[in-house]
Amino acid sequence: MTLTWAQLRDLKCGELEGAADGWGKASNRADAGRDRIETQLLSGLRDTQRGEAANAAVGRLRQMSRNLGYLYTECGLLRTTLNSLAHELRTQQRALREALEDAENLKFTVHGDGSVTYPAAGEGLIDGRPLPGGTAGTGAVAPGLHAPSGLVAPNPNVAKAQDIADRVAKAVRTAAEIDWRYARILRRLKAEEGLKVPDSTWKDAAGDAAAVREAARGYLKDAIPYDASPAERKSWWSALTDEQREEYIAVYPDRIGNLDGIPALVRDAANRDNIQLLMGKLEGRDDAKSQTQLAALREIDRQLRAGSHPPMYLLGIGEERNGRAIVSFGNPDTAKNVAAYVPGLGTSLDQEFAKGDLKRARDTAIGANEMNPGSSTASIVWLGYDAPQASVSDLAGSLDVAGESTASAGAPAYNQFMAGISATHQGGDQHVTAIGHSYGSLTVGLAAQEEGGIPGADEIVLVGSPGTGARSADELGVGREHVFVGAAENDPVTKLPNSQEASGIGTGVVGGASTGFVLGAGAGPMGAAIGGAVGGVAGGFAGYSAQDAQTDKSEAWFGTDPAHREFGANRFAVSDGPRTFERGHDVAEAHSNYFDPSKDQMSADNIARIVSGRSSEIQQERPR
């Protein structure tokens, strides 16, 4: 059926919006049901019941929660689709009505096919009589628009009528295209039959969301203040109606969930939906990166569903580059103490991050709450940048990739996040600690050296640090008395050679290996190989020693060694940790123990004291 201008004029967009409201109510009911299952029924069962029956009930409730989550998402998409359809059609209605009003004011007649009849007007150059009227249509030049000779002027109504006819035709044609486009989307928004929502259905839901996002670009997306400050984003969100917020979360959970300046509860709600869409999206891929990230997302999702104390909030999640994830244990908007920890070398969105780095943040939250029970704490792990992807056990390879570039890119992103934490905090002064581990300490150090420093930061904690890019703790913006450093005796990262020493090692290895190879060649191929190896080791040591004698002992790979007295920070006590290559321990294990109370209680307790606002109670250690 071909759309006419009369049908477009008489279209009741309010009925579309009424239908959207109905789907919105269904979405909200599903969300309320899911929330009741997660916060009341499941927690009650886990706390009070044991055995096979209880486990079976938990499994069924989780499936129901998953189903309701899917229902919430799809109904929300339907609501936004209908509202966006009404929004776009109303725009074309407005354009049509303006054209019809112009025709009425000019005493023109608009016919059912969109042609426009205009009256006689003007006067002939010869006889002075009014020029005859006519009808302007679409797709052809209106009669009388071009004079047949230089002796006859065109009727001045011709151009006006043609303009009105063109505007009517354009409004109808655009409305028909809108109707066709949205009809395709609405046909997609239907679930499979059955009582379960398998992973394949979430994959389809990810495609549904992408289609609705594209369609609703002008209706919703273009209004998101990407270029605004976190404080301005907070104000934007606060000014939206409840319905508008629900639509943004339903259609753009990835954008809202990762937008600094949006309240933590909102980001968490958006990202809990976004993680389902991400898992569905990655399900259809078989490359190694996608499978690695999928495993991490599943583990994070498992922890979210299992619940934790302190409660877990998903403040960011994404698949870009090495992956993104921001997880808080405790609500940073209401907590008195907030710590945001930046992980380092080799960190990416994988199972090791989902288990190990999340545990570090949780251990810190638990420790801080125990140290200061009267002051609530939120402990965050922030994977919002691309850490170098070499391993601590391959320090030679690590030195090749660990320049300052990724830390320099991560520093402003970290500061933007911290500004968001400050913007959304509710009431009272907040005590904020920025924590950097390994290469993450360089990211934190560079963030602290940006203009204005780290927003809201009161303390800075550096553990396992190869340097911050600063020469002194005074350069980190919080005062040297508020900069704290933990460096285990057997942590090789805190004893990396500086750039001159590294250069000496490289030169010495090459020269020594060449010399040893030549000297050993007289004993045959085996002698050459052995001579080259021995010469390389000896040359490397000699090169290091030569450069070491000429450089300042306080210099680290990135600036001054934070644990050295020349840096001027407070060094707190940590355990020595296992020696490198010690039997029964991982290589460079001492580099990873700082947050773990089961492996380094002293360090974990000192970090907890600083985070909880009791830094005066730390156990101190003499600087190097």
Coordinates of C-alpha atoms in Angstrom, one line a residue:
M1 CA 0.0 0.0 0.0
T2 CA 1.4 3.4 -1.1
L3 CA 1.5 6.1 1.6
T4 CA -0.4 9.3 0.8
W5 CA 0.1 12.7 2.2
A6 CA -3.4 12.6 3.7
Q7 CA -2.5 9.4 5.6
L8 CA 0.8 11.0 6.9
R9 CA -1.1 14.1 7.9
D10 CA -3.7 12.1 9.9
L11 CA -1.2 9.7 11.4
K12 CA -1.6 9.5 15.2
C13 CA 2.0 9.3 16.5
G14 CA 0.6 9.3 20.1
E15 CA -0.7 5.8 19.5
L16 CA 2.8 4.6 18.7
E17 CA 4.1 6.3 21.8
G18 CA 1.3 4.7 23.8
A19 CA 2.3 1.3 22.6
A20 CA 5.9 2.1 23.5
D21 CA 4.8 2.9 27.0
G22 CA 3.2 -0.5 27.2
W23 CA 6.4 -2.2 26.2
G24 CA 8.2 0.0 28.7
K25 CA 6.0 -1.2 31.5
A26 CA 6.6 -4.8 30.5
S27 CA 10.4 -4.1 30.5
N28 CA 10.2 -2.5 33.9
R29 CA 8.2 -5.4 35.3
A30 CA 10.8 -7.9 34.0
D31 CA 13.6 -5.8 35.5
A32 CA 11.8 -5.7 38.9
G33 CA 11.3 -9.5 38.8
R34 CA 15.0 -10.0 37.9
D35 CA 16.1 -7.7 40.7
R36 CA 13.9 -9.5 43.2
I37 CA 15.4 -12.9 42.2
E38 CA 18.9 -11.6 42.4
T39 CA 18.7 -9.6 45.6
Q40 CA 16.1 -11.5 47.7
L41 CA 15.4 -15.0 46.5
L42 CA 18.8 -16.2 45.5
S43 CA 20.6 -14.6 48.4
G44 CA 18.1 -16.0 50.8
L45 CA 18.5 -19.5 49.4
R46 CA 22.2 -19.4 49.4
D47 CA 22.3 -18.2 53.0
T48 CA 19.7 -20.6 54.5
Q49 CA 19.5 -23.7 52.4
R50 CA 21.9 -26.5 51.5
G51 CA 21.6 -29.7 49.5
E52 CA 20.6 -30.9 46.0
A53 CA 17.1 -29.4 46.2
A54 CA 18.5 -26.0 47.1
N55 CA 21.1 -26.2 44.3
A56 CA 18.4 -27.2 41.8
A57 CA 16.2 -24.3 43.0
V58 CA 19.2 -21.9 42.6
G59 CA 19.8 -23.1 39.1
R60 CA 16.1 -22.6 38.1
L61 CA 16.1 -19.1 39.7
R62 CA 19.2 -18.1 37.8
Q63 CA 17.6 -19.3 34.5
M64 CA 14.5 -17.3 35.3
S65 CA 16.6 -14.3 36.1
R66 CA 18.5 -14.7 32.8
N67 CA 15.1 -15.0 31.0
L68 CA 13.8 -11.9 32.6
G69 CA 17.0 -10.1 31.8
Y70 CA 16.5 -11.0 28.1
L71 CA 12.8 -9.9 28.4
Y72 CA 13.8 -6.6 29.9
T73 CA 16.3 -6.0 27.1
E74 CA 14.0 -6.9 24.2
C75 CA 11.0 -5.0 25.6
G76 CA 13.2 -2.0 26.2
L77 CA 14.4 -2.2 22.6
L78 CA 10.7 -2.4 21.4
R79 CA 9.9 0.7 23.4
T80 CA 12.7 2.7 22.0
T81 CA 12.0 1.5 18.5
L82 CA 8.4 2.7 18.7
N83 CA 9.3 6.0 20.3
S84 CA 12.0 6.6 17.7
L85 CA 9.6 5.7 14.9
A86 CA 7.1 8.2 16.3
H87 CA 9.8 10.8 16.6
E88 CA 10.9 10.4 13.0
L89 CA 7.4 10.3 11.6
R90 CA 6.4 13.3 13.6
T91 CA 9.3 15.2 12.0
Q92 CA 7.9 14.4 8.5
Q93 CA 4.4 15.3 9.6
R94 CA 5.7 18.7 10.7
A95 CA 7.4 19.2 7.3
L96 CA 4.2 18.2 5.5
R97 CA 1.9 20.4 7.6
E98 CA 4.2 23.4 7.0
A99 CA 3.9 22.8 3.3
L100 CA 0.1 22.5 3.5
E101 CA -0.2 25.7 5.6
D102 CA 1.8 27.6 2.9
A103 CA -0.5 26.2 0.2
E104 CA -3.6 27.3 2.2
N105 CA -2.2 30.8 2.8
L106 CA -1.5 31.2 -0.9
K107 CA -4.9 29.9 -1.9
F108 CA -3.3 26.9 -3.7
T109 CA -5.0 23.5 -3.9
V110 CA -3.0 20.3 -3.0
H111 CA -4.5 17.3 -4.7
G112 CA -4.5 13.7 -3.5
D113 CA -1.5 12.8 -5.7
G114 CA 0.6 15.6 -4.3
S115 CA 0.2 18.0 -7.3
V116 CA -0.5 21.6 -6.5
T117 CA -2.9 23.9 -8.5
Y118 CA -2.1 27.6 -8.5
P119 CA -4.2 30.6 -9.7
A120 CA -3.5 33.2 -12.4
A121 CA -1.1 35.9 -11.3
G122 CA 1.3 38.5 -12.6
E123 CA 0.8 40.3 -16.0
G124 CA 1.8 39.7 -19.5
L125 CA 4.4 42.0 -21.1
I126 CA 2.3 42.7 -24.1
D127 CA -1.3 42.8 -23.1
G128 CA -0.9 43.2 -19.3
R129 CA -3.4 40.5 -18.5
P130 CA -2.8 38.0 -15.6
L131 CA -0.8 35.0 -16.6
P132 CA -2.9 31.8 -16.5
G133 CA -2.8 29.4 -13.5
G134 CA -1.8 25.7 -13.7
T135 CA -0.8 22.6 -11.8
A136 CA 2.7 21.8 -10.5
G137 CA 3.6 18.2 -10.0
T138 CA 6.7 16.2 -8.9
G139 CA 9.3 14.9 -11.2
A140 CA 8.6 17.4 -14.1
V141 CA 9.1 21.0 -14.8
A142 CA 5.9 22.9 -14.0
P143 CA 4.1 24.6 -17.0
G144 CA 5.0 28.2 -17.4
L145 CA 8.1 28.0 -15.2
H146 CA 10.4 28.8 -18.2
A147 CA 9.2 31.5 -20.6
P148 CA 8.8 30.3 -24.2
S149 CA 10.3 33.6 -25.3
G150 CA 11.7 36.8 -23.9
L151 CA 8.4 38.5 -24.4
V152 CA 6.4 36.5 -21.7
A153 CA 7.2 36.5 -18.0
P154 CA 6.4 33.3 -15.9
N155 CA 3.5 33.2 -13.5
P156 CA 5.1 34.1 -10.1
N157 CA 3.0 31.3 -8.5
V158 CA 4.7 28.6 -10.5
A159 CA 7.9 28.4 -8.4
K160 CA 5.9 28.6 -5.1
A161 CA 3.6 25.8 -6.2
Q162 CA 6.5 23.7 -7.3
D163 CA 8.3 24.2 -4.0
I164 CA 5.2 23.1 -2.1
A165 CA 4.7 20.0 -4.3
D166 CA 8.3 19.0 -3.8
R167 CA 8.1 19.4 0.0
V168 CA 4.9 17.3 0.1
A169 CA 6.5 14.6 -2.0
K170 CA 9.7 14.6 0.1
A171 CA 7.8 14.3 3.4
V172 CA 5.7 11.4 2.1
R173 CA 8.7 9.6 0.5
T174 CA 10.9 10.0 3.6
A175 CA 8.0 8.8 5.9
A176 CA 7.6 5.7 3.7
E177 CA 11.3 5.0 3.9
I178 CA 11.1 5.4 7.7
D179 CA 8.1 3.0 7.9
W180 CA 9.9 0.4 5.8
R181 CA 13.1 0.6 7.8
Y182 CA 11.4 0.3 11.2
A183 CA 9.1 -2.5 10.0
R184 CA 12.3 -4.6 9.3
I185 CA 13.6 -3.9 12.8
L186 CA 10.3 -4.7 14.5
R187 CA 10.0 -8.0 12.7
R188 CA 13.5 -8.9 14.1
L189 CA 12.4 -8.2 17.7
K190 CA 10.9 -11.5 18.6
A191 CA 12.1 -14.3 20.8
E192 CA 12.5 -18.0 20.1
E193 CA 9.8 -20.3 21.5
G194 CA 10.5 -22.0 24.8
L195 CA 11.3 -21.2 28.4
K196 CA 15.0 -20.9 28.0
V197 CA 17.2 -18.1 26.7
P198 CA 20.3 -19.8 25.3
D199 CA 23.5 -18.1 24.4
S200 CA 22.5 -18.0 20.7
T201 CA 19.5 -15.9 21.6
W202 CA 21.7 -13.4 23.4
K203 CA 23.8 -13.3 20.2
D204 CA 20.6 -12.3 18.3
A205 CA 19.8 -9.8 21.0
A206 CA 23.2 -8.1 20.4
G207 CA 22.3 -7.8 16.7
D208 CA 18.8 -6.5 17.7
A209 CA 20.4 -3.8 19.9
A210 CA 22.8 -2.8 17.1
A211 CA 19.9 -2.4 14.7
V212 CA 17.9 -0.3 17.1
R213 CA 20.9 1.8 18.0
E214 CA 21.5 2.6 14.4
A215 CA 17.8 3.5 13.9
A216 CA 17.6 5.6 17.0
R217 CA 20.8 7.6 16.3
G218 CA 19.0 10.9 15.9
Y219 CA 16.5 10.1 18.7
L220 CA 18.9 9.2 21.4
K221 CA 22.6 8.7 20.5
D222 CA 23.3 12.2 19.2
A223 CA 22.3 13.7 22.5
I224 CA 24.8 11.8 24.6
P225 CA 27.4 14.3 25.8
Y226 CA 30.6 12.5 24.9
D227 CA 32.7 15.6 24.7
A228 CA 31.5 17.1 28.0
S229 CA 33.2 16.9 31.4
P230 CA 32.1 14.2 33.9
A231 CA 30.4 16.9 36.0
E232 CA 28.4 18.1 32.9
R233 CA 27.5 14.5 32.1
K234 CA 26.2 14.0 35.6
S235 CA 24.0 17.1 35.1
W236 CA 22.8 15.9 31.8
W237 CA 21.8 12.5 33.2
S238 CA 20.0 14.2 36.2
A239 CA 17.9 16.3 33.9
L240 CA 16.5 13.4 31.9
T241 CA 13.1 11.9 32.7
D242 CA 12.9 8.4 34.1
E243 CA 11.6 7.1 30.7
Q244 CA 14.5 8.7 28.9
R245 CA 17.0 7.1 31.3
E246 CA 15.4 3.7 30.9
E247 CA 15.6 4.0 27.1
Y248 CA 19.3 5.0 27.1
I249 CA 20.1 2.0 29.4
A250 CA 18.1 -0.4 27.2
V251 CA 19.5 0.8 23.8
Y252 CA 22.9 2.1 24.7
P253 CA 24.1 0.1 27.8
D254 CA 27.6 0.1 26.4
R255 CA 27.7 3.9 26.1
I256 CA 26.0 4.7 29.4
G257 CA 27.8 2.0 31.3
N258 CA 31.2 3.3 30.3
L259 CA 30.5 7.0 30.5
D260 CA 32.4 8.8 33.3
G261 CA 30.1 11.0 35.3
I262 CA 27.1 8.6 35.3
P263 CA 26.2 7.3 38.8
A264 CA 27.7 4.0 39.8
L265 CA 24.3 2.2 40.2
V266 CA 23.3 3.3 36.7
R267 CA 26.6 2.2 35.2
D268 CA 26.3 -1.1 37.0
A269 CA 22.8 -1.8 35.7
A270 CA 23.8 -0.8 32.2
N271 CA 26.9 -3.0 32.2
R272 CA 25.1 -6.0 33.6
D273 CA 23.0 -5.9 30.5
N274 CA 25.9 -5.0 28.3
I275 CA 28.0 -7.9 29.4
Q276 CA 25.2 -10.3 28.3
L277 CA 25.2 -8.6 24.8
L278 CA 29.0 -8.8 24.7
M279 CA 29.0 -12.5 25.5
G280 CA 26.4 -13.1 22.8
K281 CA 28.4 -11.1 20.3
L282 CA 31.7 -13.0 21.1
E283 CA 29.9 -16.4 21.1
G284 CA 29.9 -16.2 17.3
R285 CA 33.6 -15.8 16.9
D286 CA 36.3 -18.4 17.0
D287 CA 39.5 -16.3 17.0
A288 CA 41.8 -16.6 20.1
K289 CA 41.2 -13.0 21.3
S290 CA 37.4 -13.4 21.3
Q291 CA 37.6 -16.7 23.1
T292 CA 40.0 -15.3 25.7
Q293 CA 37.7 -12.3 26.4
L294 CA 34.6 -14.5 26.4
A295 CA 36.1 -16.6 29.1
A296 CA 36.9 -13.5 31.2
L297 CA 33.4 -12.1 30.7
R298 CA 31.8 -15.4 31.8
E299 CA 33.9 -15.4 34.9
I300 CA 33.0 -11.7 35.7
D301 CA 29.4 -12.5 35.1
R302 CA 29.6 -15.6 37.3
Q303 CA 30.9 -13.4 40.2
L304 CA 28.3 -10.8 39.6
R305 CA 25.5 -13.4 39.9
A306 CA 27.1 -15.2 42.9
G307 CA 27.2 -11.9 44.9
S308 CA 29.9 -10.8 47.2
H309 CA 30.7 -8.8 50.3
P310 CA 31.4 -6.0 49.8
P311 CA 28.9 -5.9 46.9
M312 CA 30.3 -5.9 43.4
Y313 CA 29.6 -3.1 40.9
L314 CA 30.5 -3.3 37.2
L315 CA 31.5 0.2 36.2
G316 CA 32.9 -0.5 32.8
I317 CA 33.2 -3.4 30.3
G318 CA 34.3 -3.5 26.6
E319 CA 36.1 -5.6 24.0
E320 CA 38.2 -2.9 22.4
R321 CA 41.9 -3.7 21.9
N322 CA 43.1 -5.6 24.9
G323 CA 39.7 -5.3 26.6
R324 CA 38.3 -3.0 29.2
A325 CA 36.9 -3.7 32.6
I326 CA 36.3 -1.6 35.7
V327 CA 35.0 -3.4 38.8
S328 CA 34.3 -1.9 42.2
F329 CA 33.8 -3.7 45.5
G330 CA 31.6 -1.3 47.4
N331 CA 29.7 1.7 45.9
P332 CA 32.1 4.5 45.2
D333 CA 29.2 7.1 45.2
T334 CA 28.4 6.5 48.8
A335 CA 31.7 5.1 50.3
K336 CA 33.8 7.4 52.5
N337 CA 37.0 5.8 51.2
V338 CA 37.6 5.0 47.5
A339 CA 40.7 3.3 46.1
A340 CA 41.2 2.9 42.3
Y341 CA 44.0 0.4 41.4
V342 CA 45.7 0.3 38.0
P343 CA 47.2 -3.1 37.0
G344 CA 50.3 -3.3 35.0
L345 CA 52.5 -5.4 32.7
G346 CA 50.7 -8.2 30.8
T347 CA 47.2 -7.3 32.0
S348 CA 44.3 -7.7 29.6
L349 CA 40.7 -8.9 29.7
D350 CA 41.4 -12.6 30.4
Q351 CA 40.7 -15.1 33.1
E352 CA 43.8 -14.1 35.0
F353 CA 42.4 -10.6 35.3
A354 CA 38.9 -11.8 36.1
K355 CA 40.2 -13.9 38.9
G356 CA 43.4 -12.4 40.1
D357 CA 43.0 -8.6 39.7
L358 CA 39.4 -8.6 40.9
K359 CA 40.6 -10.5 44.0
R360 CA 43.2 -7.8 44.6
A361 CA 40.5 -5.1 44.6
R362 CA 38.2 -7.2 46.8
D363 CA 41.0 -8.1 49.3
T364 CA 41.8 -4.4 49.6
A365 CA 38.1 -3.5 50.2
I366 CA 37.8 -6.2 52.9
G367 CA 41.1 -5.2 54.6
A368 CA 40.2 -1.5 54.6
N369 CA 36.8 -2.2 56.1
E370 CA 38.4 -4.3 58.8
M371 CA 41.0 -1.6 59.5
N372 CA 38.4 1.1 59.9
P373 CA 34.9 -0.5 60.4
G374 CA 33.3 2.9 60.9
S375 CA 34.3 4.2 57.5
S376 CA 32.9 2.4 54.4
T377 CA 35.3 1.6 51.5
A378 CA 35.0 1.0 47.8
S379 CA 38.0 -0.6 46.1
I380 CA 38.2 -0.4 42.3
V381 CA 40.3 -2.2 39.7
W382 CA 40.6 0.0 36.6
L383 CA 41.5 -1.7 33.3
G384 CA 40.8 1.3 31.2
Y385 CA 44.0 1.3 29.1
D386 CA 46.2 -1.1 27.2
A387 CA 49.0 -2.3 29.4
P388 CA 52.1 -3.6 27.6
Q389 CA 51.6 -7.3 26.8
A390 CA 55.0 -8.7 27.8
S391 CA 55.4 -10.9 30.9
V392 CA 57.1 -10.2 34.2
S393 CA 59.0 -13.5 33.7
D394 CA 60.5 -12.2 30.4
L395 CA 61.9 -8.9 31.7
A396 CA 64.2 -8.5 28.7
G397 CA 61.3 -8.7 26.3
S398 CA 59.3 -6.4 28.6
L399 CA 61.9 -3.7 28.4
D400 CA 61.5 -3.7 24.6
V401 CA 57.8 -2.9 24.8
A402 CA 57.4 -1.0 28.1
G403 CA 58.0 2.5 26.9
E404 CA 55.9 5.3 28.2
S405 CA 53.4 5.4 25.3
T406 CA 50.6 3.2 26.6
A407 CA 50.9 4.8 30.1
S408 CA 50.8 8.2 28.5
A409 CA 47.6 7.2 26.7
G410 CA 46.1 5.7 29.9
A411 CA 46.9 8.6 32.2
P412 CA 44.2 11.0 30.9
A413 CA 41.7 8.2 30.7
Y414 CA 42.4 7.4 34.4
N415 CA 42.0 11.0 35.3
Q416 CA 38.7 11.2 33.4
F417 CA 37.4 8.2 35.4
M418 CA 38.6 9.7 38.7
A419 CA 36.8 13.0 37.8
G420 CA 33.7 11.0 37.3
I421 CA 34.1 9.4 40.7
S422 CA 34.3 12.9 42.2
A423 CA 31.3 14.1 40.2
T424 CA 28.9 11.4 41.3
H425 CA 29.9 11.2 45.0
Q426 CA 27.0 11.8 47.3
G427 CA 27.6 14.0 50.3
G428 CA 30.6 14.6 52.6
D429 CA 34.3 14.6 51.9
Q430 CA 35.7 11.6 50.2
H431 CA 39.1 10.0 50.9
V432 CA 40.6 8.9 47.6
T433 CA 43.6 6.7 47.0
A434 CA 45.2 6.1 43.6
I435 CA 47.1 2.8 43.4
G436 CA 49.5 1.7 40.7
H437 CA 51.0 -1.7 40.5
S438 CA 54.0 -2.6 38.2
Y439 CA 53.6 -0.7 34.9
G440 CA 50.3 0.7 36.3
S441 CA 52.4 2.8 38.7
L442 CA 53.8 4.6 35.7
T443 CA 50.3 5.3 34.4
V444 CA 49.3 6.6 37.9
G445 CA 52.5 8.6 38.1
L446 CA 52.0 10.3 34.7
A447 CA 48.3 10.9 35.6
A448 CA 49.5 12.7 38.8
Q449 CA 51.8 14.9 36.7
E450 CA 49.1 16.1 34.4
E451 CA 47.8 19.6 35.0
G452 CA 45.6 19.5 38.1
G453 CA 46.8 16.1 39.1
I454 CA 44.6 13.1 39.7
P455 CA 41.1 14.5 40.5
G456 CA 40.1 14.0 44.1
A457 CA 43.3 12.0 45.1
D458 CA 44.5 12.3 48.6
E459 CA 47.0 9.5 48.7
I460 CA 49.1 7.7 46.0
V461 CA 50.3 4.1 46.5
L462 CA 53.0 2.6 44.3
V463 CA 53.8 -1.1 44.5
G464 CA 56.2 -3.2 42.4
S465 CA 57.1 0.0 40.6
P466 CA 59.7 0.4 37.8
G467 CA 59.3 4.2 38.2
T468 CA 56.7 6.9 37.7
G469 CA 58.4 9.2 35.2
A470 CA 59.0 11.6 38.1
R471 CA 62.2 12.6 39.7
S472 CA 60.6 13.2 43.1
A473 CA 57.4 12.4 45.1
D474 CA 56.8 16.2 45.1
E475 CA 55.9 16.0 41.4
L476 CA 52.9 13.8 42.1
G477 CA 50.6 16.6 43.3
V478 CA 49.6 15.3 46.7
G479 CA 52.7 16.1 48.7
R480 CA 55.5 13.7 49.4
E481 CA 54.0 12.8 52.8
H482 CA 51.0 11.3 51.0
V483 CA 53.0 9.1 48.5
F484 CA 53.5 5.6 49.7
V485 CA 55.8 2.9 48.2
G486 CA 56.0 -0.9 48.6
A487 CA 59.0 -2.7 47.1
A488 CA 59.7 -6.3 48.0
E489 CA 63.4 -7.3 48.3
N490 CA 63.0 -10.1 45.7
D491 CA 60.8 -8.2 43.3
P492 CA 63.0 -7.8 40.1
V493 CA 60.7 -5.1 38.6
T494 CA 61.6 -2.7 41.4
K495 CA 65.3 -3.3 40.6
L496 CA 65.2 -3.0 36.8
P497 CA 68.4 -1.3 35.4
N498 CA 68.0 2.2 34.3
S499 CA 68.3 3.0 30.6
Q500 CA 72.1 3.5 30.6
E501 CA 72.7 0.3 32.5
A502 CA 70.3 -1.6 30.1
S503 CA 72.3 -0.1 27.2
G504 CA 75.5 -1.4 28.8
I505 CA 74.0 -4.9 29.2
G506 CA 73.0 -5.0 25.5
T507 CA 76.3 -3.7 24.2
G508 CA 78.2 -6.1 26.6
V509 CA 76.2 -9.1 25.6
V510 CA 76.7 -8.5 21.9
G511 CA 80.4 -7.8 22.2
G512 CA 81.1 -10.6 24.7
A513 CA 79.2 -13.2 22.7
S514 CA 81.1 -12.3 19.5
T515 CA 84.4 -12.5 21.3
G516 CA 83.5 -15.8 23.1
F517 CA 82.3 -17.3 19.8
V518 CA 85.6 -16.5 18.0
L519 CA 87.7 -17.8 20.9
G520 CA 85.7 -21.0 21.2
A521 CA 85.6 -21.7 17.5
G522 CA 89.0 -23.4 17.7
A523 CA 87.4 -26.2 19.7
G524 CA 84.8 -26.8 17.0
P525 CA 81.0 -25.9 16.8
M526 CA 80.3 -26.9 20.4
G527 CA 83.2 -24.7 21.6
A528 CA 81.9 -21.8 19.6
A529 CA 78.4 -22.1 21.1
I530 CA 79.7 -22.5 24.6
G531 CA 82.2 -19.6 24.2
G532 CA 79.5 -17.4 22.7
A533 CA 77.1 -18.1 25.7
V534 CA 79.8 -17.6 28.3
G535 CA 81.1 -14.5 26.6
G536 CA 77.6 -13.0 26.3
V537 CA 76.9 -13.5 30.1
A538 CA 80.3 -12.1 31.0
G539 CA 80.0 -9.2 28.6
G540 CA 76.6 -8.3 29.8
F541 CA 77.7 -8.2 33.4
A542 CA 80.8 -6.2 32.4
G543 CA 78.7 -3.7 30.4
Y544 CA 76.2 -3.3 33.3
S545 CA 79.0 -2.8 35.8
A546 CA 80.6 -0.2 33.6
Q547 CA 77.5 1.8 33.2
D548 CA 76.4 1.3 36.8
A549 CA 79.5 2.9 38.1
Q550 CA 78.7 6.0 36.1
T551 CA 75.0 6.4 36.9
D552 CA 73.1 7.6 39.9
K553 CA 72.0 4.6 42.1
S554 CA 68.5 6.2 42.5
E555 CA 67.7 6.1 38.8
A556 CA 65.1 3.5 37.8
W557 CA 63.8 2.5 34.3
F558 CA 61.2 5.3 34.5
G559 CA 62.7 8.2 36.5
T560 CA 63.8 7.9 40.1
D561 CA 63.3 4.7 41.9
P562 CA 60.2 5.3 44.1
A563 CA 61.7 3.2 46.9
H564 CA 64.9 5.2 47.0
R565 CA 65.5 7.9 49.6
E566 CA 66.1 10.5 46.8
F567 CA 62.5 10.1 45.6
G568 CA 61.2 11.2 49.1
A569 CA 58.2 8.9 49.5
N570 CA 57.1 6.9 52.5
R571 CA 58.3 3.4 52.1
F572 CA 56.0 0.8 53.9
A573 CA 57.1 -2.6 55.0
V574 CA 56.3 -5.7 52.8
S575 CA 57.6 -9.2 52.9
D576 CA 60.7 -10.1 50.9
G577 CA 58.8 -12.6 48.8
P578 CA 60.3 -15.8 47.2
R579 CA 63.6 -15.3 45.3
T580 CA 63.4 -15.4 41.5
F581 CA 63.4 -19.0 40.3
E582 CA 63.1 -20.3 43.8
R583 CA 61.9 -23.9 43.7
G584 CA 58.2 -24.3 44.3
H585 CA 57.3 -20.7 43.4
D586 CA 56.4 -18.9 40.3
V587 CA 59.0 -16.9 38.5
A588 CA 59.1 -13.4 40.0
E589 CA 56.3 -14.3 42.4
A590 CA 57.4 -11.5 44.8
H591 CA 56.1 -9.0 42.2
S592 CA 52.5 -10.2 42.5
N593 CA 52.0 -10.7 46.3
Y594 CA 51.5 -7.1 47.5
F595 CA 47.7 -7.3 47.7
D596 CA 47.3 -10.9 48.9
P597 CA 46.9 -11.3 52.7
S598 CA 47.6 -15.0 52.4
K599 CA 51.0 -14.3 50.8
D600 CA 52.0 -10.9 52.2
Q601 CA 49.9 -10.0 55.1
M602 CA 52.2 -7.1 56.0
S603 CA 51.9 -5.4 52.6
A604 CA 48.1 -6.0 52.3
D605 CA 47.5 -4.6 55.8
N606 CA 49.6 -1.5 55.1
I607 CA 47.7 -0.8 51.8
A608 CA 44.4 -1.3 53.7
R609 CA 45.5 1.2 56.4
I610 CA 46.3 3.8 53.7
V611 CA 43.1 3.3 51.9
S612 CA 41.0 3.4 55.0
G613 CA 42.4 6.8 56.1
R614 CA 44.8 5.4 58.7
S615 CA 48.1 5.9 56.9
S616 CA 49.8 7.1 60.1
E617 CA 49.6 3.5 61.4
I618 CA 51.5 1.9 58.6
Q619 CA 54.6 -0.2 59.3
Q620 CA 57.5 1.8 57.8
E621 CA 60.6 0.5 56.1
R622 CA 63.8 2.4 55.4
P623 CA 64.2 3.7 51.8
R624 CA 66.9 2.3 49.7

